[in-house]
PDB file of C-alpha atoms in Angstrom:
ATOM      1  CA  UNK A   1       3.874   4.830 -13.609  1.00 67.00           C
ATOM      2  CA  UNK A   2       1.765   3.338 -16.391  1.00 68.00           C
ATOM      3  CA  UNK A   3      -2.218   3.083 -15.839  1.00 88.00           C
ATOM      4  CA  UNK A   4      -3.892  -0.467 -15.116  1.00 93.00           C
ATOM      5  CA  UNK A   5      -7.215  -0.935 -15.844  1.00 94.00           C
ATOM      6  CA  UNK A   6      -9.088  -4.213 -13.408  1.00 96.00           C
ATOM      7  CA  UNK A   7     -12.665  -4.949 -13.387  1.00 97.00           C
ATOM      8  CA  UNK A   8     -14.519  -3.645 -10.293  1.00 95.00           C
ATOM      9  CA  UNK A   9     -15.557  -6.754  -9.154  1.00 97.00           C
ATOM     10  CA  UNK A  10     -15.575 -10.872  -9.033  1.00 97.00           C
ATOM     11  CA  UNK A  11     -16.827 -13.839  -7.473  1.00 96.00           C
ATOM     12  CA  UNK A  12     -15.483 -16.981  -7.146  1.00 96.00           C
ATOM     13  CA  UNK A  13     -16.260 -20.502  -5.632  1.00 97.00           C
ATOM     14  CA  UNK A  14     -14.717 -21.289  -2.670  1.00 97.00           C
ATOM     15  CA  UNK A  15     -11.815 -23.923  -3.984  1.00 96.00           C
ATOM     16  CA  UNK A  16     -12.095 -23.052  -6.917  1.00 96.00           C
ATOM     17  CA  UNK A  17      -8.991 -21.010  -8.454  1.00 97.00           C
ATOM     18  CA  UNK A  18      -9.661 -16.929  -9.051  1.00 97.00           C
ATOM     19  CA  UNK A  19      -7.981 -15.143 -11.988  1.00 98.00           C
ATOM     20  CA  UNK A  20      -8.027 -11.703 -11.465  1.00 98.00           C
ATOM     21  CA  UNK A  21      -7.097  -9.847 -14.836  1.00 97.00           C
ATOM     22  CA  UNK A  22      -5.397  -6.612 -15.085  1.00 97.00           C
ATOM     23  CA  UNK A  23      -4.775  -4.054 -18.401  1.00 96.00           C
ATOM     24  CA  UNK A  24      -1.586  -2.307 -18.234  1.00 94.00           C
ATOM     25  CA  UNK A  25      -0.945  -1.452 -22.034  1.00 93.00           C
ATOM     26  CA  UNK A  26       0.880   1.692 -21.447  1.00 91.00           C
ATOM     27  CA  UNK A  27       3.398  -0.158 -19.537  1.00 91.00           C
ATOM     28  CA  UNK A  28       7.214   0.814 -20.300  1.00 87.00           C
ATOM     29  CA  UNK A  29      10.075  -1.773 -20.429  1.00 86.00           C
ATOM     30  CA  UNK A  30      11.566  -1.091 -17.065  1.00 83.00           C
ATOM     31  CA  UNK A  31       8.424  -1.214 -15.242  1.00 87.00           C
ATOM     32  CA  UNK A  32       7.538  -4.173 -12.774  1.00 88.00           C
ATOM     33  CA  UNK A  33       3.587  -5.342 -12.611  1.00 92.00           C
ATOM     34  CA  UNK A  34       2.987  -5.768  -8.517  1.00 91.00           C
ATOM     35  CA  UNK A  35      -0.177  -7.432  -7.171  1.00 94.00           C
ATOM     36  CA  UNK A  36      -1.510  -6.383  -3.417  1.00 94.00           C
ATOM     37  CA  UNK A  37      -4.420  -7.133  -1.548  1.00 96.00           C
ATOM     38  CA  UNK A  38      -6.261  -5.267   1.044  1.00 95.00           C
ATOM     39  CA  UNK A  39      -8.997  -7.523   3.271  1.00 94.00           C
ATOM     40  CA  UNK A  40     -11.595  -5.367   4.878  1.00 87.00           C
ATOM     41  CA  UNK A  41     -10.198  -2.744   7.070  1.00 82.00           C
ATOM     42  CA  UNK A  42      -6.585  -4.373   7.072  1.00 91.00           C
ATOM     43  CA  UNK A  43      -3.468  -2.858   5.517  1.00 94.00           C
ATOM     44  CA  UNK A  44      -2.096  -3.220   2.389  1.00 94.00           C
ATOM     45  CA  UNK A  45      -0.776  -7.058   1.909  1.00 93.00           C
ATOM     46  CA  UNK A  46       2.230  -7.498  -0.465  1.00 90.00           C
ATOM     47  CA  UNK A  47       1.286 -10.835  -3.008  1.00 93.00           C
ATOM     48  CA  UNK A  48       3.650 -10.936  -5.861  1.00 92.00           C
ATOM     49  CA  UNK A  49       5.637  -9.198  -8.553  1.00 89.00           C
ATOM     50  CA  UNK A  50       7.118  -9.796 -11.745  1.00 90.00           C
ATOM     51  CA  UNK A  51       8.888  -8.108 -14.734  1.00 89.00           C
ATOM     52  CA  UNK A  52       7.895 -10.529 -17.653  1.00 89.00           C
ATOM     53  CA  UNK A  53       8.225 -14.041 -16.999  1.00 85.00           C
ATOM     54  CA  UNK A  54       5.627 -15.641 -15.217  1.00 92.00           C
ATOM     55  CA  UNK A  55       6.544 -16.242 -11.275  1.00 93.00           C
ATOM     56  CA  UNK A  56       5.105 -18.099  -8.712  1.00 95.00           C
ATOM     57  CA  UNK A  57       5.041 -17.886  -4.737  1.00 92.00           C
ATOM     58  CA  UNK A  58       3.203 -19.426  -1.835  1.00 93.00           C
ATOM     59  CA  UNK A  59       0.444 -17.447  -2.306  1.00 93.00           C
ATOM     60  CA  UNK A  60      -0.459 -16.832  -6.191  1.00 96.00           C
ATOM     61  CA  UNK A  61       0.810 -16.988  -9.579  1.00 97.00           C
ATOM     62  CA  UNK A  62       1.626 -14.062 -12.063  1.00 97.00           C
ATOM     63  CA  UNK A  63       0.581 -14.915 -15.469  1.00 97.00           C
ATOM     64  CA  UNK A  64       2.070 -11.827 -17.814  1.00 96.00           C
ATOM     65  CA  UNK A  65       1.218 -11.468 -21.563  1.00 96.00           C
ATOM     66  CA  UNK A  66       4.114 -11.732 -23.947  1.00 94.00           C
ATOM     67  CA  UNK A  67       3.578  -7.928 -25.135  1.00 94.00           C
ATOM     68  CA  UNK A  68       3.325  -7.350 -21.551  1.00 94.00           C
ATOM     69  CA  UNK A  69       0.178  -5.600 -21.800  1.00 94.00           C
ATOM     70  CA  UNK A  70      -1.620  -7.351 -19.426  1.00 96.00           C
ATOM     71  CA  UNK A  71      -1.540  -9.439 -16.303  1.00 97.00           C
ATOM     72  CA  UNK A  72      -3.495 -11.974 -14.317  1.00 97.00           C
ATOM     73  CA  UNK A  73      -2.971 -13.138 -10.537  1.00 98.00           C
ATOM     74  CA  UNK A  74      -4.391 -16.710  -9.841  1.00 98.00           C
ATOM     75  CA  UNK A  75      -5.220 -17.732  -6.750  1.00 97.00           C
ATOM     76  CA  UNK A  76      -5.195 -21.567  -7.345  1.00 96.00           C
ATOM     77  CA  UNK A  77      -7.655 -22.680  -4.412  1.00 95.00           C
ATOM     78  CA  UNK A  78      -9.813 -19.842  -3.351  1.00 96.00           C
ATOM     79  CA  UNK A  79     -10.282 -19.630   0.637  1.00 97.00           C
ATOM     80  CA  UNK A  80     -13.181 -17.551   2.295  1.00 97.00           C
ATOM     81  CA  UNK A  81     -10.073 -15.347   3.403  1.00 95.00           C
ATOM     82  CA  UNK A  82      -9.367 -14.784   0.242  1.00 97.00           C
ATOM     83  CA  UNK A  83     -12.339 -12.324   0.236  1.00 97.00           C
ATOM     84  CA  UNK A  84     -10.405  -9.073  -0.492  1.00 97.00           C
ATOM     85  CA  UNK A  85     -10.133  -6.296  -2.786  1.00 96.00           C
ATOM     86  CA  UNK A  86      -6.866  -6.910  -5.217  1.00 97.00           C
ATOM     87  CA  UNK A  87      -4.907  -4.178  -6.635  1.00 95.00           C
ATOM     88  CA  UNK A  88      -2.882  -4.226  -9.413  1.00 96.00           C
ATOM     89  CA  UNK A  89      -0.049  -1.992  -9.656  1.00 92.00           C
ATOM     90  CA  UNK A  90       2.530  -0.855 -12.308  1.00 90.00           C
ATOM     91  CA  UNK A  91       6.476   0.975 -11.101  1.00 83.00           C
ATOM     92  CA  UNK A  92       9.583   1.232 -11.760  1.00 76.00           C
ATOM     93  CA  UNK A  93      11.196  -1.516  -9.963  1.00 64.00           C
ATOM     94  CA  UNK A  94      15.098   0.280  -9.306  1.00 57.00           C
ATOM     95  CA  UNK A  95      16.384   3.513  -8.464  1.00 53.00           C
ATOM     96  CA  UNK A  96      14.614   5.516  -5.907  1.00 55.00           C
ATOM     97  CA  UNK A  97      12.568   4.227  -3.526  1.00 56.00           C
ATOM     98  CA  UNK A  98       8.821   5.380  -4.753  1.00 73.00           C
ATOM     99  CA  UNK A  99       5.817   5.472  -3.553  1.00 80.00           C
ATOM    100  CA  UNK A 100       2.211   2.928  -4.543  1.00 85.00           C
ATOM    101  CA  UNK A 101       0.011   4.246  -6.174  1.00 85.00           C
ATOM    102  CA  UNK A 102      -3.069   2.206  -5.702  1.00 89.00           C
ATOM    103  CA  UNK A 103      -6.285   2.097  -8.520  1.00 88.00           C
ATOM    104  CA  UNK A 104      -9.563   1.123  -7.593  1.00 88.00           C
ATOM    105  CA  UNK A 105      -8.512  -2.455  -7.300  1.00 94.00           C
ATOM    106  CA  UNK A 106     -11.019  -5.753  -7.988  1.00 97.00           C
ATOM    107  CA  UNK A 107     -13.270  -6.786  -4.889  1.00 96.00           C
ATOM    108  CA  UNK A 108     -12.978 -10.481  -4.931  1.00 98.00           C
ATOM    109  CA  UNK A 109     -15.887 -11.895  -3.145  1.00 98.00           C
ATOM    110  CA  UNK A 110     -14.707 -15.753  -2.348  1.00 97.00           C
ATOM    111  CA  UNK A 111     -18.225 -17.883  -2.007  1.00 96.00           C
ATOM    112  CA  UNK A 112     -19.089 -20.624  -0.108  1.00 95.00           C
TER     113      UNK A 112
ATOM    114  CA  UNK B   1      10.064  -9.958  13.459  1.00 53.00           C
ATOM    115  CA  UNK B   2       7.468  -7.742  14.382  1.00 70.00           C
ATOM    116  CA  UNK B   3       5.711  -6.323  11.728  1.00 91.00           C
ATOM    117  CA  UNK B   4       5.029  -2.319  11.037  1.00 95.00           C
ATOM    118  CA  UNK B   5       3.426  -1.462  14.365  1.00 96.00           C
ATOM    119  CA  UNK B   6       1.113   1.341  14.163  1.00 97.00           C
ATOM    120  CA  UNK B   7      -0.532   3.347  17.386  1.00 96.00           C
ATOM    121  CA  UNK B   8      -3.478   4.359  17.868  1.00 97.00           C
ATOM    122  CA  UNK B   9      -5.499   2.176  16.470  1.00 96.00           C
ATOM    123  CA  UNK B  10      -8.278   4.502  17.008  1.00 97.00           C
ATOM    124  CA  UNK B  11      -8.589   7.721  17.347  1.00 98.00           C
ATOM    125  CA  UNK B  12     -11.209  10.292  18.039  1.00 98.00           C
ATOM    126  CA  UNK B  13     -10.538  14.155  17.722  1.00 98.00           C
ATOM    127  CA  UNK B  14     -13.217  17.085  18.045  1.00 97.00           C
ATOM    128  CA  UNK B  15     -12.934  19.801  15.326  1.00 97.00           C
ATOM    129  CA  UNK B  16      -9.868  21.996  16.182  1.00 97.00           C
ATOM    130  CA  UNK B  17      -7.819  19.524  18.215  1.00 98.00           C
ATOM    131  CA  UNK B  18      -4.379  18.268  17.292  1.00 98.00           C
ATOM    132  CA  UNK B  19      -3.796  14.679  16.344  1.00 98.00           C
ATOM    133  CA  UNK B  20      -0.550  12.620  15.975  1.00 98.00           C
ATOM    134  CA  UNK B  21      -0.020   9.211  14.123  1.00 98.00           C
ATOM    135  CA  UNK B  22       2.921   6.968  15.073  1.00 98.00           C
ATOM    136  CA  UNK B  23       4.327   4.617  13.017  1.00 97.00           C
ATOM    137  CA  UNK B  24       7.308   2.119  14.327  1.00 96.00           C
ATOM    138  CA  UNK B  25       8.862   0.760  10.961  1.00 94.00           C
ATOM    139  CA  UNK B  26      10.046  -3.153  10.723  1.00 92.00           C
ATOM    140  CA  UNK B  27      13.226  -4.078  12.518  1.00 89.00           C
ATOM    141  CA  UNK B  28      15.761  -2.960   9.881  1.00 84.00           C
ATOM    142  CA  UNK B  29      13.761  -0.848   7.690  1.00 87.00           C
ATOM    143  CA  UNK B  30      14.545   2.722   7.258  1.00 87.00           C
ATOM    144  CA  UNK B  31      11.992   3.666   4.996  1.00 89.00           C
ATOM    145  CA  UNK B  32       8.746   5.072   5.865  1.00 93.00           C
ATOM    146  CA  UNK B  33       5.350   5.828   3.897  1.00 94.00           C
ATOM    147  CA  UNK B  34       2.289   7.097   4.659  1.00 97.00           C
ATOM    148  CA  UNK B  35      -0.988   6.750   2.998  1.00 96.00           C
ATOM    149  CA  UNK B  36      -4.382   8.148   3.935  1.00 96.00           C
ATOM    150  CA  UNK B  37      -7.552   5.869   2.987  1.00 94.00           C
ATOM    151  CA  UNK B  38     -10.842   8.290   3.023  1.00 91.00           C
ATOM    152  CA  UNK B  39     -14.254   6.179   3.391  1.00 86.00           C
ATOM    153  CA  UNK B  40     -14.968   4.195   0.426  1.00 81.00           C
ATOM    154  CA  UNK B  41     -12.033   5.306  -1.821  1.00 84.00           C
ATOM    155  CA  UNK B  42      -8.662   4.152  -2.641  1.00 85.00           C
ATOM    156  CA  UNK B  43      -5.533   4.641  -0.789  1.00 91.00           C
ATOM    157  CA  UNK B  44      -3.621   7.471  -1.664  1.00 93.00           C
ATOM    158  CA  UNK B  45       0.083   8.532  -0.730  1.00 93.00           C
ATOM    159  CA  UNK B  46       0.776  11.494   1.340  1.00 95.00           C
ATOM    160  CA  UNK B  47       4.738  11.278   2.319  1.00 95.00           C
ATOM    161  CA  UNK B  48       8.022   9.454   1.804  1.00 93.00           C
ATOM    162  CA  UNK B  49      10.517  10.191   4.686  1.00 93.00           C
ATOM    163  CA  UNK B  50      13.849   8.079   5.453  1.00 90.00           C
ATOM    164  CA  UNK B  51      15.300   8.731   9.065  1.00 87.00           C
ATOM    165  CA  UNK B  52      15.139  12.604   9.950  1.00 88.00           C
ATOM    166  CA  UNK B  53      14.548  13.557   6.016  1.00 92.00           C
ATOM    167  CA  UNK B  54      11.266  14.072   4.015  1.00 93.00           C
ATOM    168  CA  UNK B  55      11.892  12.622   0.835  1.00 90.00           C
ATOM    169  CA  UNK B  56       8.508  13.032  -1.109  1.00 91.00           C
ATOM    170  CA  UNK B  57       6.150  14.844   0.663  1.00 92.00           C
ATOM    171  CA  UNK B  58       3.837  15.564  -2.443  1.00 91.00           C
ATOM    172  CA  UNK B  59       0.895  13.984  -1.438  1.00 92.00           C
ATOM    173  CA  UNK B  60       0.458  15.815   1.168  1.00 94.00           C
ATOM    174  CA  UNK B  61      -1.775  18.677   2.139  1.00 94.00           C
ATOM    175  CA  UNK B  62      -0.084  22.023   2.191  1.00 90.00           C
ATOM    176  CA  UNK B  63      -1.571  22.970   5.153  1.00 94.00           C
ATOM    177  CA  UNK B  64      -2.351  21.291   8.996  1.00 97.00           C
ATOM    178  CA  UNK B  65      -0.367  18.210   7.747  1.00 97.00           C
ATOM    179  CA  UNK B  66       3.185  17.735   9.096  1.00 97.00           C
ATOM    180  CA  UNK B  67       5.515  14.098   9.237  1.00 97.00           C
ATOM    181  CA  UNK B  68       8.933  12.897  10.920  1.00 96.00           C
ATOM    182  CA  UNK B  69      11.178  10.428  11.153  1.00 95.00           C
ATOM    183  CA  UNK B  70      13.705  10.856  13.645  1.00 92.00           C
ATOM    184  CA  UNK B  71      17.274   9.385  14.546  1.00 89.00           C
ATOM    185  CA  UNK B  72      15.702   7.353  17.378  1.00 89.00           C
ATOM    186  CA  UNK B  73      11.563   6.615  17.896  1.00 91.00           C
ATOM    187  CA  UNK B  74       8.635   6.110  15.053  1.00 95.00           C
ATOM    188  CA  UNK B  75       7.466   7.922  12.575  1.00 97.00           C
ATOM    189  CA  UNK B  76       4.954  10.606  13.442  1.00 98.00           C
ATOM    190  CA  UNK B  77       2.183  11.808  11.193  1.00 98.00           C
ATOM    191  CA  UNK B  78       0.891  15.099  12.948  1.00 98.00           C
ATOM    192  CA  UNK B  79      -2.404  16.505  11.908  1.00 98.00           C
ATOM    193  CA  UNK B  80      -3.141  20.004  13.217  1.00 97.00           C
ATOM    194  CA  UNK B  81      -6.692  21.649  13.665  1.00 98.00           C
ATOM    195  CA  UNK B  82      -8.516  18.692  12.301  1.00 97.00           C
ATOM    196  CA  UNK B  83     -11.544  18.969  10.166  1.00 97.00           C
ATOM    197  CA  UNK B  84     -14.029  16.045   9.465  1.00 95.00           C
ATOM    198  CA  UNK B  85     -12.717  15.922   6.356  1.00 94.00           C
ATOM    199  CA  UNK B  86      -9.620  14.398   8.009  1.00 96.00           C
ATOM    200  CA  UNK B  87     -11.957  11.225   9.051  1.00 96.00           C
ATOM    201  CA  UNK B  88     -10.144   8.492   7.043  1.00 96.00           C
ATOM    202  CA  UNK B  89      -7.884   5.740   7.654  1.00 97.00           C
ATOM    203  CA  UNK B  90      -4.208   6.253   7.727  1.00 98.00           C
ATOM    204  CA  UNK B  91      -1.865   3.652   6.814  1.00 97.00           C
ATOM    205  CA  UNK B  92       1.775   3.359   7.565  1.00 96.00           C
ATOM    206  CA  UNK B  93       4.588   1.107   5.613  1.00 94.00           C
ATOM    207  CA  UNK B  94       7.793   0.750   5.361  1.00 92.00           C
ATOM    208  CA  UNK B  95      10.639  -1.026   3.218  1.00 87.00           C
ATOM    209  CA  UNK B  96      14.184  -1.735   3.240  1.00 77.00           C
ATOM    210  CA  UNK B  97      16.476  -1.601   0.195  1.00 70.00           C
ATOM    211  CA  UNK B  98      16.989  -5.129  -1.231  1.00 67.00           C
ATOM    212  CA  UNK B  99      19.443  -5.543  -3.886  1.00 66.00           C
ATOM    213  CA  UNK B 100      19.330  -7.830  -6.766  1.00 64.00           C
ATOM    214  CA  UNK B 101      20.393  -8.717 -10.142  1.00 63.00           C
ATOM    215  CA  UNK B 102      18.011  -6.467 -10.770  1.00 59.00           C
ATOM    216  CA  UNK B 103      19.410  -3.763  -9.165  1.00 59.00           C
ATOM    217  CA  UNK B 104      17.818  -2.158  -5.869  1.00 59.00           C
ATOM    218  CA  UNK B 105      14.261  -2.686  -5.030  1.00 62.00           C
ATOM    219  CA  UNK B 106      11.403  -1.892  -1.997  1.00 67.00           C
ATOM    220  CA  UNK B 107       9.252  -3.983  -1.069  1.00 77.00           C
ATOM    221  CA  UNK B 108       6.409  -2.303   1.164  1.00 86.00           C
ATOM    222  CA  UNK B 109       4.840  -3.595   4.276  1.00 90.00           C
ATOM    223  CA  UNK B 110       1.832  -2.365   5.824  1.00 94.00           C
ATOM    224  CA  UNK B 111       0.617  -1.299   9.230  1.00 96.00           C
ATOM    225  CA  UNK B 112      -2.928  -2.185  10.254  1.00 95.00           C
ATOM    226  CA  UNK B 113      -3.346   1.950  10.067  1.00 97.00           C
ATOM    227  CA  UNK B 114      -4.942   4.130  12.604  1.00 97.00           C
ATOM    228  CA  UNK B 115      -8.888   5.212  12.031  1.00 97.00           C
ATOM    229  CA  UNK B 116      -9.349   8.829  12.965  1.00 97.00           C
ATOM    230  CA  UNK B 117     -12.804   9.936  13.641  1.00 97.00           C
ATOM    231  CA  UNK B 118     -13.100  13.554  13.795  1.00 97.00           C
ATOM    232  CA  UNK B 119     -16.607  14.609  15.504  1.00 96.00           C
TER     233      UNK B 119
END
C-alpha cells in the first residue's frame, strides 16, 4: 500500500468547515484513498472512500487531485464531536480482503 | 443491526495469567480483524481470520498470541502469559464482501475494543 503523509495536527472553528489534507504521491492506479476517524478511546469509524473522482456522503467530502497525489476530507460544518484524530489511508480496493494499515493520522481539535 | 460487539470491555490480568478477547462480528459478516492499539501509538494489525481459517496472521507475535474464528460463536483473541507490555487496546472489525462495478470490496467496521491492563 502506498505511504500518506497528514499533518499531525489541526484546529478548527466550531461551524466552520475542516479540510484535512493528505500526501499520497506514491499511490498506484488501482489503489483506493479511504478516510477513517477514531474519537478518543472509540474504534475505528469508517468516513469515506474514493478512487479518483471526487465523492460525497452524509458525513464528508473527498476532494482528490487530478494526478491523484493527494487528498483532502472536508468536513463542511465542524461539530465539537467532530474532535477526532483522522486517518488517511491508501489500498487496493479488489481482490483479497486486506488488512488497514493506519499512519499517525491528523488530531482535529474542533473549537468552540 | 447490531454493530461489532466486543467483550470485555475491560480487562485486568496480573503478569503470567491467561487472557482471552471475544469478538462477535456484524450480522452477516464473515470476516474478522484484529488490531492492537499500544498507549499513545497507532493501531496496528495483528490477524485476518474468516470462519475457522487464519488468513493473515502476520502481525502477530510469534509467541503467547493465538486467534479463532469458529463455525459457530465469536472470534477469540487469546493472549497467554501476559506481560505489561501486552497493556494496549485491542480492537476488533469485521467486513463482508460487497461487490461492485468495481469488483469486490471490504468495508471495515469497528468494535469499541477491549482495554487490557496487565499489573
Amino acid at each position: 500500500d502506498a505511504k500518506t503523509t497528514q499533518p499531525p495536527s489541526m484546529d478548527c472553528a466550531e461551524g466552520r468547515a475542516a479540510n484535512l489534507p493528505c500526501n499520497h504521491s506514491t499511490i498506484s492506479g488501482n489503489e483506493y484513498v479511504y478516510w477513517y476517524r477514531q474519537i478518543h478511546s472509540q474504534g475505528p469509524q469508517y468516513i469515506i472512500h474514493g478512487l479518483k473522482n471526487n465523492e460525497t456522503n452524509e458525513m464528508a467530502s473527498l476532494i482528490i487531485t487530478e494526478d491523484r497525489k493527494s487528498s483532502t476530507l472536508i468536513l463542511p460544518h465542524a461539530t465539537l464531536r467532530d474532535t477526532a484524530v483522522y486517518y488517511c489511508i491508501v489500498r487496493v480496493l479488489s481482490g483479497s480482503a486486506r488488512q488497514l494499515t493506519f499512519g499517525s493520522g491528523t488530531q482535529l481539535t474542533v473549537l468552540p | 443491526n447490531a454493530g461489532v460487539m466486543q467483550n470485555p470491555r475491560h480487562l485486568v490480568r496480573r503478569r503470567g495469567q491467561e487472557a482471552r478477547l471475544r469478538c462477535s462480528p456484524m450480522k452477516g459478516h464473515s470476516h474478522v480483524y484484529w488490531y492492537r492499539q499500544l498507549p499513545e501509538e497507532g493501531l496496528k494489525f495483528m490477524v485476518y481470520l474468516q470462519k475457522e481459517n487464519i488468513i493473515d496472521e502476520s502481525g502477530m507475535p510469534k509467541e503467547r498470541f493465538s486467534a479463532e474464528f469458529p463455525k459457530e460463536g465469536p472470534s477469540i483473541l487469546r493472549i497467554q502469559q501476559v506481560v505489561r507490555g501486552d497493556s494496549a487496546a485491542y480492537f476488533c472489525a469485521s467486513s463482508l464482501t460487497r461487490v461492485t462495478s468495481g469488483g469486490k470490496y471490504y468495508e471495515q467496521y469497528f468494535g469499541p475494543g477491549t482495554r487490557l491492563t496487565v499489573t
